[in-house]
């Protein structure tokens, strides 16, 4: 057997160094974005501050449109203030939950051994002595709080960056589509690199700090670290659901009254819901998505570390091999850095048609480079042969097999990305067919859109199934965990192209509200259309990785709970399976209804303002934006609690009253049905949105026969887009959090459920 080439000391330097490089690169991109449109003397322009003591003024002497620049600054400021205000309100409620749930973790896990401070035999190696259950309770609680805070910070930073960059992207669009693209993409890269690097750095620091207490008890150490993933995903759930309800209530209200009833353009400043709509892009698509992908990263890392700690890496205390998942993420940051430079510095975009290919090349380049990176990490950080824990036995694995597991995950992500693009981009026939169906009205548009969503599930599921089969065959549950990490290894690039979408969307809205020329609006619309597709690709990545992560966590839970086999023919498991498969439908019903209820109030308010404010349609009256912002804020805060409670309480109720076998059925059922609904919902909504944009752009002869804006086919497309909004931005993305959050929560509480769970069956 060939030993590990990379020394522990080098590993301890490389991981934080990669994270620091990622943070430094993010700050460099921020600096480059901040150079756009500053005044030299920083004298206040008329209007509000944008929160950075800097003002958006023109950069080029030849552009004499100072009033437009000032207007952009005012609009940006209003959006930034609205987003910040909402997130602070949301975080107050989420903070109360965070403290309450932290206490619950401590009480449940501490009671496993009656809050004893005595050391106990290890769970998997009975001949060894491990730290007391009380220590696990304390450190699991700390890691939960750490994950929760990191998740909140990730979302908030993303929102701040997006609201900082949106007006700058609009103003750069005056110089051409290439300049605007670079500004939007750089801003997305700031978020991507900050999130990836922070997630890695905080996890690495937590492991090293916990190690000071746990010493050689790696089994206990990495079991406690799973709280980090639970904290990350629980905050992401509220961010995704709350932000999704906010943004879609405003979007649906603005579209139905503004476009369909009043026949005014999207983002027209006369529309009272327009500011709330643009705020929503930042709190839902940016802050929510940032927390979501951070949660996926944290959970996949935790799942891999838990399995590794009870395999030969943990038993023999091989620190470098143990941190293989973190080394993959470190390599990912360096690879994504090189890939980003290709988009921003090596290949300049000159025409609209180059935008979407450029974003696609980002995925391809990062995947190819990452393949080489994974091979290097696997060669340096792993022994040639080792053993992996596989449901009670140690399975012998070779390093090249583990490389293939990460490789399969990486390319499964690329396949899911391309399939998502094919079904949601208006450059291909599926979306064009949906647009064509608008000839005969909204009903046929809805039928075609639903069919497209269902069909788009097929290839991603085969890709996930293929990855699961080979990864499990090669390296058991550890193989599946590192496959999920492979899919998320290029998270910085994935987030950059994902965040680029909402920034471009906001830029288009600001251009419309500031009264900029039709030519500039065309450029921002082209950026936005490409952004819609990349957002759908990002959601595909999140859902695919969630399936692999939750399966890996499921395997870790089954092992920790002491279940020898999960037999679906036993009544205890089967009832869990069928109930678990129902949960995504219940959850989707709650989130869809929440958006519908909030949108109803928004529509009524927008109609009221159009009917009662004199001169609003003529442009002489001023709409009351604040009331619409308040409707979205109040609705989202109130409505995010029931879906959140459903997800967080289900594992606790099932585990306590029905036991670990029934809970294993619930987890399997929710995973199997949740993935399908999430993919179809996201892709259906994305296709409807781009079908509408296809008609509006009128870029082809076929599109021109369906348009222009305001035609009957266009109105049918707007209705389809409005139906798809809560599917693609609320229910769909939130479902991937449901499946992985229930799995990681079950794993964290597994010691309690195994000791005290199944109360009803004990009575019976």
XYZ file of C-alpha atoms in Angstrom:
764
model
C 0.000 0.000 0.000
C 1.322 3.415 -1.003
C 0.979 6.035 1.740
C -0.306 9.596 1.597
C 2.031 11.975 -0.249
C 0.666 15.213 1.205
C 1.799 15.831 4.793
C -0.628 16.925 7.517
C 1.233 20.216 7.911
C 0.875 21.073 4.212
C -2.851 20.193 4.391
C -3.261 22.511 7.378
C -1.725 25.329 5.327
C -3.371 24.610 1.943
C -7.036 24.604 3.041
C -7.105 27.993 4.827
C -4.776 29.423 2.149
C -7.266 28.479 -0.606
C -10.097 30.057 1.412
C -8.092 33.272 1.919
C -7.270 33.395 -1.811
C -11.002 33.023 -2.552
C -11.904 35.890 -0.202
C -9.112 38.079 -1.638
C -10.293 37.389 -5.201
C -13.882 38.263 -4.208
C -12.699 41.565 -2.734
C -10.699 42.297 -5.897
C -13.813 41.759 -8.043
C -15.791 44.021 -5.679
C -13.105 46.705 -6.068
C -13.330 46.487 -9.873
C -17.140 46.755 -9.766
C -16.929 49.704 -7.364
C -14.857 51.662 -9.898
C -17.962 52.026 -12.060
C -19.665 55.431 -11.790
C -18.112 57.119 -8.776
C -17.832 60.822 -8.210
C -14.293 61.990 -7.480
C -15.270 64.313 -4.662
C -18.133 62.166 -3.351
C -20.429 65.132 -3.027
C -24.022 64.038 -2.456
C -26.123 63.983 -5.585
C -29.840 64.701 -5.227
C -31.625 61.686 -3.797
C -30.698 59.088 -1.262
C -27.440 57.414 -0.353
C -26.859 53.864 -1.508
C -25.389 52.835 1.826
C -21.725 53.042 0.824
C -21.154 56.821 0.937
C -20.611 56.696 -2.811
C -22.798 58.031 -5.544
C -23.603 56.809 -8.992
C -22.468 59.587 -11.283
C -21.373 59.377 -14.870
C -17.886 58.271 -15.728
C -17.476 59.385 -19.329
C -17.390 63.036 -20.387
C -19.258 62.277 -23.599
C -22.405 61.014 -21.883
C -24.545 63.966 -20.881
C -27.320 62.254 -18.927
C -26.658 63.282 -15.344
C -30.368 63.282 -14.432
C -30.673 59.613 -15.471
C -27.633 58.711 -13.376
C -29.117 60.426 -10.323
C -32.423 58.634 -10.936
C -30.631 55.279 -11.111
C -28.927 56.056 -7.798
C -32.278 56.853 -6.172
C -33.891 53.654 -7.443
C -30.896 51.573 -6.370
C -31.083 53.131 -2.931
C -34.802 52.342 -2.605
C -34.212 48.697 -3.626
C -31.252 48.340 -1.248
C -33.173 49.835 1.667
C -36.197 47.615 1.004
C -34.071 44.453 0.819
C -32.065 45.308 3.943
C -35.220 46.143 5.889
C -36.886 42.863 4.915
C -33.859 40.723 5.756
C -33.450 42.352 9.168
C -37.128 41.701 9.919
C -36.802 38.095 8.704
C -33.622 37.494 10.697
C -35.289 38.699 13.906
C -37.885 35.928 13.597
C -35.314 33.394 12.408
C -33.028 34.361 15.333
C -35.739 33.409 17.840
C -36.145 30.043 16.106
C -32.358 29.553 16.027
C -32.009 30.022 19.794
C -35.057 27.827 20.554
C -33.826 25.021 18.299
C -30.298 25.230 19.730
C -31.766 24.673 23.217
C -33.766 21.723 21.829
C -30.597 20.129 20.375
C -28.802 20.487 23.708
C -31.681 19.020 25.756
C -32.384 16.097 23.414
C -28.761 15.041 22.876
C -27.753 15.710 26.492
C -30.566 13.468 27.768
C -29.240 10.451 25.807
C -27.007 9.517 28.777
C -28.969 11.492 31.373
C -26.628 14.546 31.079
C -23.781 12.372 32.371
C -20.225 13.770 32.234
C -18.635 10.287 32.265
C -16.812 8.963 29.228
C -18.596 6.132 27.376
C -17.777 3.320 24.947
C -17.685 4.551 21.316
C -20.747 3.865 19.164
C -18.900 2.011 16.397
C -15.761 0.803 18.252
C -17.027 -0.561 21.565
C -13.477 -1.380 22.732
C -12.569 2.341 22.700
C -13.653 5.073 25.113
C -15.240 8.254 23.698
C -16.293 11.614 25.125
C -19.618 11.826 27.041
C -22.979 12.417 25.308
C -23.182 15.775 27.090
C -20.086 16.924 25.157
C -21.769 15.865 21.905
C -24.825 17.918 22.934
C -22.759 21.034 23.673
C -20.596 20.853 20.537
C -23.515 19.917 18.236
C -25.353 22.986 19.543
C -22.303 25.195 18.936
C -21.782 23.869 15.404
C -25.535 24.370 14.690
C -25.262 28.027 15.732
C -22.066 28.419 13.694
C -23.712 26.984 10.563
C -26.829 29.118 11.068
C -24.863 32.345 11.459
C -22.629 31.551 8.443
C -25.742 30.847 6.362
C -27.345 34.158 7.383
C -24.127 36.060 6.646
C -23.844 34.328 3.232
C -27.353 35.412 2.272
C -26.953 38.951 3.580
C -23.598 39.512 1.845
C -25.073 38.242 -1.415
C -27.978 40.686 -1.147
C -25.653 43.615 -0.363
C -23.440 42.822 -3.359
C -26.425 42.487 -5.711
C -28.037 45.765 -4.644
C -24.633 47.458 -4.936
C -24.153 46.212 -8.509
C -27.597 46.485 -10.118
C -27.550 50.206 -11.032
C -23.882 49.994 -11.982
C -24.810 47.276 -14.502
C -27.569 49.531 -15.894
C -25.198 52.448 -16.361
C -22.538 50.269 -17.970
C -25.160 49.094 -20.482
C -24.919 52.589 -22.039
C -21.446 51.631 -23.274
C -22.515 48.264 -24.671
C -23.659 44.829 -23.662
C -20.096 43.599 -22.992
C -19.393 46.174 -20.266
C -22.742 45.490 -18.584
C -22.126 41.731 -18.706
C -18.717 42.029 -17.027
C -20.131 44.223 -14.229
C -23.021 41.807 -13.538
C -20.796 38.721 -13.764
C -18.067 40.174 -11.539
C -20.701 41.002 -8.931
C -21.982 37.429 -9.072
C -18.391 36.213 -8.671
C -18.002 38.302 -5.499
C -20.907 36.418 -3.966
C -19.764 33.020 -5.286
C -16.215 33.265 -3.967
C -17.151 34.843 -0.635
C -19.685 32.109 0.066
C -17.469 29.200 -1.024
C -14.432 30.521 0.854
C -16.316 31.475 4.035
C -18.081 28.112 4.165
C -14.755 26.280 3.828
C -12.851 28.488 6.261
C -15.473 28.407 9.038
C -15.810 24.608 8.770
C -12.016 24.147 8.858
C -11.640 26.426 11.906
C -14.528 24.640 13.683
C -12.909 21.210 13.122
C -9.579 22.409 14.522
C -11.149 24.106 17.546
C -13.311 21.077 18.361
C -10.217 18.872 18.009
C -8.643 20.669 20.979
C -11.298 19.058 23.205
C -11.997 15.782 21.403
C -8.349 14.828 20.793
C -8.294 11.304 19.324
C -12.090 10.869 19.556
C -12.718 11.650 15.890
C -15.982 9.714 15.903
C -17.457 12.149 18.442
C -15.793 15.176 16.840
C -17.292 14.693 13.376
C -20.663 13.626 14.757
C -20.804 17.006 16.531
C -19.733 18.801 13.321
C -22.961 17.623 11.563
C -24.752 20.422 13.450
C -22.973 22.832 11.053
C -24.942 21.423 8.117
C -28.194 21.492 10.100
C -27.687 25.162 11.016
C -26.874 26.103 7.415
C -29.906 24.399 5.912
C -32.439 25.427 8.550
C -31.635 29.103 7.900
C -31.683 28.452 4.145
C -35.197 27.028 4.413
C -36.589 30.226 5.917
C -34.527 32.346 3.507
C -35.789 30.453 0.451
C -39.431 30.231 1.558
C -39.662 33.761 3.011
C -37.742 35.354 0.160
C -39.627 33.278 -2.427
C -43.035 34.351 -1.083
C -41.899 38.001 -0.980
C -40.571 38.128 -4.518
C -43.385 36.198 -6.163
C -46.212 38.045 -4.404
C -44.776 41.288 -5.787
C -43.994 39.806 -9.223
C -47.445 38.275 -9.720
C -49.190 41.454 -8.527
C -47.060 43.674 -10.766
C -47.518 41.462 -13.852
C -51.242 40.739 -13.596
C -52.351 44.335 -13.122
C -49.556 46.148 -14.949
C -49.026 43.995 -18.024
C -52.306 42.141 -18.493
C -54.877 44.671 -17.266
C -53.186 48.054 -17.845
C -50.962 47.033 -20.772
C -47.901 48.898 -19.436
C -44.305 47.561 -19.747
C -42.578 45.403 -17.148
C -40.886 47.523 -14.448
C -42.816 50.629 -15.493
C -42.377 53.241 -12.704
C -46.150 53.853 -12.736
C -46.682 50.331 -11.369
C -46.951 50.544 -7.541
C -45.516 47.001 -7.088
C -42.372 47.619 -9.140
C -39.999 48.417 -6.238
C -41.282 45.433 -4.223
C -40.713 43.244 -7.322
C -37.096 44.380 -7.652
C -36.476 44.045 -3.901
C -37.833 40.497 -4.185
C -35.194 39.524 -6.752
C -32.546 40.257 -4.122
C -34.122 38.672 -1.049
C -35.389 35.551 -2.843
C -33.127 34.777 -5.787
C -29.934 36.111 -4.163
C -30.106 35.875 -0.347
C -32.265 32.728 -0.374
C -30.189 30.999 -3.032
C -26.915 31.903 -1.293
C -28.073 30.341 1.972
C -29.420 27.317 0.068
C -26.175 26.478 -1.733
C -24.157 27.137 1.410
C -26.417 24.592 3.166
C -25.798 22.015 0.406
C -22.039 22.534 0.659
C -22.049 22.273 4.472
C -24.189 19.129 4.491
C -22.255 17.275 1.795
C -19.002 18.051 3.665
C -20.512 16.911 6.983
C -21.937 13.700 5.466
C -18.531 12.781 4.000
C -16.687 13.631 7.235
C -19.066 11.570 9.415
C -18.612 8.437 7.268
C -14.836 9.007 6.995
C -14.478 9.322 10.780
C -15.638 5.699 11.268
C -13.597 4.421 8.312
C -9.839 3.772 8.203
C -9.154 7.541 7.846
C -10.698 8.205 11.245
C -9.653 4.975 12.964
C -5.984 5.453 11.953
C -6.136 9.248 12.479
C -5.019 10.111 8.934
C -5.682 13.848 9.034
C -4.962 14.629 5.360
C -7.152 11.785 4.047
C -9.837 12.726 6.596
C -9.984 16.248 5.156
C -10.208 15.001 1.538
C -13.673 16.672 1.177
C -12.225 20.041 2.240
C -9.260 19.629 -0.118
C -11.719 19.086 -3.005
C -13.478 22.346 -2.064
C -10.107 24.138 -1.824
C -9.164 22.959 -5.308
C -12.617 24.073 -6.491
C -11.942 27.662 -5.387
C -8.665 27.800 -7.355
C -10.280 26.230 -10.454
C -13.219 28.643 -10.330
C -10.819 31.572 -9.992
C -9.106 30.613 -13.260
C -12.493 30.024 -14.942
C -13.813 33.445 -13.855
C -10.770 35.188 -15.338
C -11.673 33.645 -18.717
C -15.063 35.424 -18.642
C -13.882 38.762 -17.258
C -10.402 39.231 -18.741
C -9.582 36.771 -21.537
C -12.728 36.730 -23.674
C -14.670 39.946 -24.162
C -18.351 39.806 -25.098
C -19.203 42.026 -28.049
C -22.699 40.893 -29.101
C -25.882 39.729 -27.401
C -25.557 36.255 -28.951
C -22.287 35.645 -27.080
C -23.802 36.021 -23.588
C -25.406 32.599 -23.157
C -22.489 30.635 -24.716
C -20.058 32.488 -22.434
C -22.020 31.414 -19.350
C -22.199 27.864 -20.681
C -18.439 27.817 -21.268
C -17.980 28.778 -17.620
C -19.588 25.474 -16.638
C -17.625 23.450 -19.206
C -14.225 25.005 -18.429
C -14.668 24.704 -14.658
C -15.752 21.042 -15.014
C -12.776 20.101 -17.219
C -10.252 21.902 -14.992
C -11.865 20.447 -11.871
C -11.471 16.912 -13.263
C -7.702 17.458 -13.369
C -7.832 19.080 -9.928
C -9.680 16.139 -8.369
C -7.180 13.701 -9.883
C -4.300 15.661 -8.304
C -6.010 15.871 -4.884
C -6.897 12.140 -4.953
C -3.307 11.210 -5.831
C -1.732 13.444 -3.167
C -4.215 13.154 -0.271
C -5.338 9.509 -0.313
C -3.512 6.248 0.404
C -3.628 3.798 -2.520
C -6.012 1.498 -0.589
C -8.143 2.124 2.501
C -11.395 0.991 4.062
C -14.772 2.748 4.153
C -17.538 2.017 6.669
C -20.429 0.252 4.912
C -23.353 -0.551 7.250
C -21.368 -2.385 9.897
C -18.493 -3.714 7.759
C -15.344 -2.098 6.388
C -15.221 -2.096 2.580
C -11.786 -1.971 0.900
C -11.546 0.923 -1.584
C -8.774 2.204 -3.864
C -7.984 5.891 -4.393
C -8.844 5.830 -8.113
C -12.346 4.575 -7.289
C -12.885 7.528 -4.967
C -11.645 9.826 -7.745
C -14.281 8.307 -10.046
C -17.028 8.950 -7.463
C -16.196 12.682 -7.413
C -15.813 12.616 -11.212
C -19.298 11.095 -11.685
C -20.821 13.723 -9.395
C -19.040 16.536 -11.247
C -20.217 15.407 -14.685
C -23.719 14.515 -13.478
C -23.953 18.185 -12.437
C -22.840 19.286 -15.905
C -25.419 16.988 -17.559
C -28.191 18.314 -15.291
C -27.061 21.853 -16.146
C -27.184 21.257 -19.908
C -30.539 19.446 -19.790
C -31.952 22.298 -17.698
C -30.617 24.794 -20.232
C -32.163 22.844 -23.121
C -35.602 22.845 -21.488
C -35.570 26.449 -20.201
C -33.619 28.473 -22.796
C -35.619 30.132 -25.582
C -32.835 29.238 -28.016
C -34.165 25.660 -28.217
C -37.392 24.065 -29.449
C -39.040 23.113 -26.087
C -39.485 26.757 -24.988
C -40.291 27.855 -28.544
C -43.067 25.219 -28.642
C -44.437 26.581 -25.352
C -44.369 30.103 -26.833
C -46.110 28.859 -29.995
C -48.886 27.286 -27.876
C -49.804 30.824 -26.700
C -51.518 31.350 -30.092
C -54.594 29.593 -28.757
C -54.564 31.175 -25.299
C -53.331 30.630 -21.760
C -54.826 27.131 -21.328
C -52.686 25.505 -24.039
C -49.661 27.420 -22.776
C -50.197 25.928 -19.298
C -50.645 22.393 -20.721
C -47.463 22.607 -22.821
C -45.494 24.098 -19.928
C -46.523 21.375 -17.479
C -45.668 18.668 -20.032
C -42.236 20.245 -20.581
C -41.545 20.253 -16.831
C -42.495 16.601 -16.389
C -40.404 15.579 -19.392
C -37.374 17.561 -18.172
C -37.133 15.254 -15.125
C -36.144 12.161 -17.124
C -32.462 12.707 -17.967
C -31.470 14.372 -14.644
C -32.961 11.431 -12.721
C -31.046 8.936 -14.864
C -27.865 10.986 -14.277
C -28.462 10.988 -10.503
C -29.337 7.249 -10.523
C -26.179 6.400 -12.514
C -24.037 8.444 -10.095
C -25.634 6.799 -7.037
C -25.190 3.273 -8.381
C -21.521 3.567 -9.316
C -20.536 5.746 -6.355
C -22.120 3.310 -3.891
C -20.584 0.311 -5.699
C -17.129 1.902 -5.520
C -17.091 3.472 -2.032
C -20.435 2.873 -0.268
C -22.119 5.925 1.288
C -18.829 7.851 1.373
C -18.749 7.592 -2.433
C -22.189 9.214 -2.676
C -21.167 11.993 -0.248
C -18.042 12.888 -2.259
C -20.065 12.657 -5.506
C -22.322 15.377 -4.060
C -19.182 17.364 -3.210
C -17.994 16.871 -6.785
C -21.240 18.367 -8.054
C -20.753 21.312 -5.675
C -16.973 21.628 -6.116
C -17.429 24.403 -8.694
C -19.907 26.215 -6.414
C -18.120 29.573 -6.818
C -18.660 29.538 -10.606
C -22.174 28.116 -10.216
C -23.117 30.896 -7.828
C -21.510 33.551 -10.025
C -23.631 32.626 -13.054
C -26.669 32.144 -10.810
C -26.390 35.538 -9.059
C -25.684 37.190 -12.411
C -29.355 36.568 -13.374
C -31.145 38.579 -10.652
C -28.534 41.371 -10.923
C -29.281 41.651 -14.672
C -33.037 41.493 -13.968
C -32.709 44.386 -11.503
C -30.564 46.289 -14.004
C -33.358 46.030 -16.584
C -35.911 47.212 -14.040
C -33.787 50.226 -13.125
C -33.317 51.097 -16.827
C -37.102 51.080 -17.335
C -37.850 53.077 -14.167
C -35.135 55.656 -14.933
C -36.625 56.233 -18.398
C -33.509 55.135 -20.264
C -33.634 54.522 -24.008
C -35.224 51.457 -25.620
C -31.766 50.396 -26.879
C -30.402 50.125 -23.307
C -33.489 48.215 -22.201
C -32.900 45.742 -25.057
C -29.364 45.132 -23.796
C -30.472 44.559 -20.198
C -33.290 42.277 -21.426
C -30.725 40.184 -23.324
C -28.637 39.899 -20.142
C -31.782 39.013 -18.166
C -32.941 36.299 -20.615
C -29.550 34.573 -20.351
C -29.767 35.054 -16.566
C -33.110 33.258 -16.449
C -31.538 30.190 -17.999
C -28.497 30.303 -15.725
C -30.795 30.643 -12.691
C -32.598 27.486 -13.825
C -29.210 25.741 -14.248
C -28.255 26.828 -10.714
C -31.493 25.383 -9.360
C -30.800 22.130 -11.252
C -27.387 21.884 -9.572
C -28.922 22.586 -6.158
C -31.619 19.925 -6.613
C -29.239 17.283 -8.016
C -26.711 17.810 -5.233
C -29.530 17.788 -2.653
C -30.560 14.303 -3.828
C -27.022 12.960 -3.396
C -26.439 14.815 -0.107
C -29.682 13.593 1.469
C -28.949 10.003 0.421
C -25.475 10.195 2.002
C -26.974 11.706 5.169
C -29.654 9.002 5.104
C -26.937 6.333 5.059
C -25.129 8.008 7.969
C -28.431 8.236 9.903
C -29.241 4.547 9.359
C -25.776 3.574 10.614
C -25.906 5.926 13.625
C -29.409 4.826 14.599
C -28.278 1.182 14.613
C -30.674 0.005 11.867
C -29.284 -3.122 10.199
C -31.581 -3.046 7.125
C -34.374 -0.784 5.881
C -37.007 -3.301 4.724
C -39.890 -1.622 2.858
C -42.062 -4.725 3.382
C -42.265 -4.104 7.128
C -45.297 -1.958 8.091
C -43.188 0.438 10.206
C -41.018 1.368 7.220
C -43.758 1.343 4.574
C -46.049 3.771 6.410
C -43.068 6.108 6.722
C -42.309 5.707 3.010
C -45.801 6.653 1.854
C -46.103 9.569 4.297
C -42.627 10.811 3.333
C -43.591 10.771 -0.368
C -46.610 12.941 0.495
C -44.635 15.620 2.390
C -43.259 17.473 -0.687
C -46.848 17.846 -1.964
C -48.036 19.189 1.395
C -45.072 21.558 1.535
C -45.646 22.744 -2.079
C -49.333 23.302 -1.357
C -48.447 25.527 1.598
C -45.892 27.623 -0.298
C -48.043 27.967 -3.443
C -51.071 28.992 -1.379
C -48.920 31.499 0.517
C -47.794 33.136 -2.726
C -51.392 33.123 -4.003
C -52.759 34.761 -0.831
C -50.037 37.419 -0.785
C -50.429 38.050 -4.531
C -54.181 38.514 -4.057
C -53.571 41.320 -1.569
C -50.948 42.808 -3.877
C -53.268 42.765 -6.922
C -56.034 44.446 -4.925
C -53.642 47.149 -3.688
C -52.184 47.833 -7.157
C -55.704 48.038 -8.634
C -56.766 50.381 -5.824
C -53.865 52.715 -6.520
C -54.505 52.790 -10.276
C -58.183 53.548 -9.626
C -57.782 56.141 -6.853
C -54.493 58.025 -7.431
C -55.142 60.865 -9.916
C -52.813 60.942 -12.930
C -51.043 57.659 -12.127
C -51.551 56.150 -15.598
C -50.620 59.459 -17.239
C -47.357 59.591 -15.266
C -48.212 62.777 -13.363
C -49.276 61.003 -10.132
C -46.796 59.185 -7.861
C -47.499 55.585 -6.786
C -47.275 54.482 -3.149
C -44.425 51.948 -3.378
C -44.086 51.589 0.417
C -47.533 50.002 0.889
C -46.723 47.278 -1.659
C -43.348 46.616 0.004
C -45.150 46.280 3.358
C -47.710 43.810 1.913
C -44.898 41.564 0.613
C -42.893 41.820 3.851
C -45.836 41.076 6.162
C -47.085 38.201 4.020
C -43.706 36.508 3.669
C -42.834 36.730 7.387
C -46.226 35.348 8.395
C -46.457 32.680 5.698
C -42.910 31.246 5.988
C -43.573 29.842 9.475
C -46.026 26.939 8.683
C -43.897 25.364 5.861
C -40.783 25.789 8.028
C -42.506 24.134 10.976
C -43.633 21.216 8.775
C -40.066 20.460 7.715
C -38.419 20.995 11.114
C -41.021 19.173 13.237
C -41.653 16.109 11.038
C -38.383 14.266 11.883
C -38.808 15.093 15.585
C -42.423 13.877 15.776
C -41.797 10.731 13.705
C -38.545 9.890 15.526
C -39.981 10.368 19.025
C -43.366 8.687 18.509
C -42.746 6.145 15.723
C -39.022 5.391 15.964
C -36.009 5.272 13.681
C -37.349 2.635 11.246
C -40.448 4.673 10.380
C -38.278 7.800 10.156
C -35.973 6.033 7.686
C -39.058 5.375 5.519
C -40.113 9.043 5.743
C -36.650 10.200 4.640
C -36.555 7.780 1.691
C -40.087 8.707 0.571
C -39.514 12.479 0.739
C -36.231 12.122 -1.190
C -37.765 10.078 -4.018
C -40.815 12.289 -4.602
C -39.227 15.623 -3.645
C -36.497 15.493 -6.303
C -38.999 14.865 -9.115
C -41.363 17.677 -8.088
C -38.485 20.120 -7.525
C -36.965 19.577 -10.997
C -40.307 19.735 -12.850
C -41.502 22.820 -10.913
C -38.253 24.746 -11.501
C -38.079 23.898 -15.203
C -41.774 24.522 -15.912
C -41.539 27.988 -14.358
C -38.272 28.766 -16.146
C -39.716 27.698 -19.519
C -42.846 29.849 -19.102
C -40.717 32.855 -18.160
C -38.447 32.500 -21.189
C -41.387 31.792 -23.529
C -42.743 35.205 -22.511
C -39.324 36.816 -23.067
C -39.031 35.048 -26.458
C -42.249 36.751 -27.619
C -41.242 40.118 -26.121
C -37.778 40.137 -27.734
C -39.145 39.318 -31.207
C -35.667 38.215 -32.277
C -36.860 35.655 -34.867
C -39.563 35.613 -37.549
C -41.513 33.066 -35.500
C -41.350 35.257 -32.372
C -42.524 38.313 -34.327
C -45.652 36.460 -35.493
C -46.590 35.966 -31.807
C -45.892 39.526 -30.656
C -45.631 42.371 -30.023
C -46.075 43.137 -26.324
C -49.749 43.444 -25.525
C -50.908 40.952 -28.202
C -53.192 38.052 -27.209
C -50.373 35.440 -27.406
C -48.212 37.739 -25.252
C -50.961 38.066 -22.644
C -51.303 34.251 -22.594
C -47.519 33.993 -22.093
C -47.664 36.487 -19.206
C -50.354 34.350 -17.502
C -48.147 31.238 -17.923
C -45.167 33.139 -16.529
C -47.256 34.306 -13.566
C -48.347 30.735 -12.760
C -44.740 29.573 -13.084
C -43.339 32.243 -10.769
C -44.139 30.476 -7.453
C -43.173 27.120 -9.004
C -39.664 28.156 -10.064
C -38.822 30.624 -7.300
C -40.673 29.393 -4.207
C -41.855 25.763 -4.184
C -39.263 24.184 -6.500
C -36.062 25.588 -4.924
C -37.423 25.138 -1.383
C -38.074 21.423 -1.929
C -34.393 20.577 -2.243
C -33.903 22.105 1.207
C -36.783 19.983 2.550
C -35.212 16.669 1.511
C -31.707 17.399 2.786
C -32.777 19.295 5.922
C -34.960 16.431 7.176
C -32.048 14.029 6.574
C -29.417 16.094 8.406
C -31.813 16.831 11.278
C -32.503 13.103 11.650
C -28.748 12.419 11.717
C -28.101 15.054 14.411
C -30.926 13.695 16.614
C -30.172 10.008 15.800
C -28.615 9.242 19.237
C -31.780 10.501 20.980
C -34.161 8.679 18.623
C -32.194 5.417 18.944
C -32.300 5.630 22.766
C -35.729 7.126 23.516
C -37.662 7.038 20.191
C -40.670 4.963 19.087
C -42.868 5.720 22.119
C -46.109 4.633 20.413
C -44.751 1.272 19.300
C -43.334 0.675 22.798
C -46.803 1.262 24.297
C -48.454 -0.974 21.678
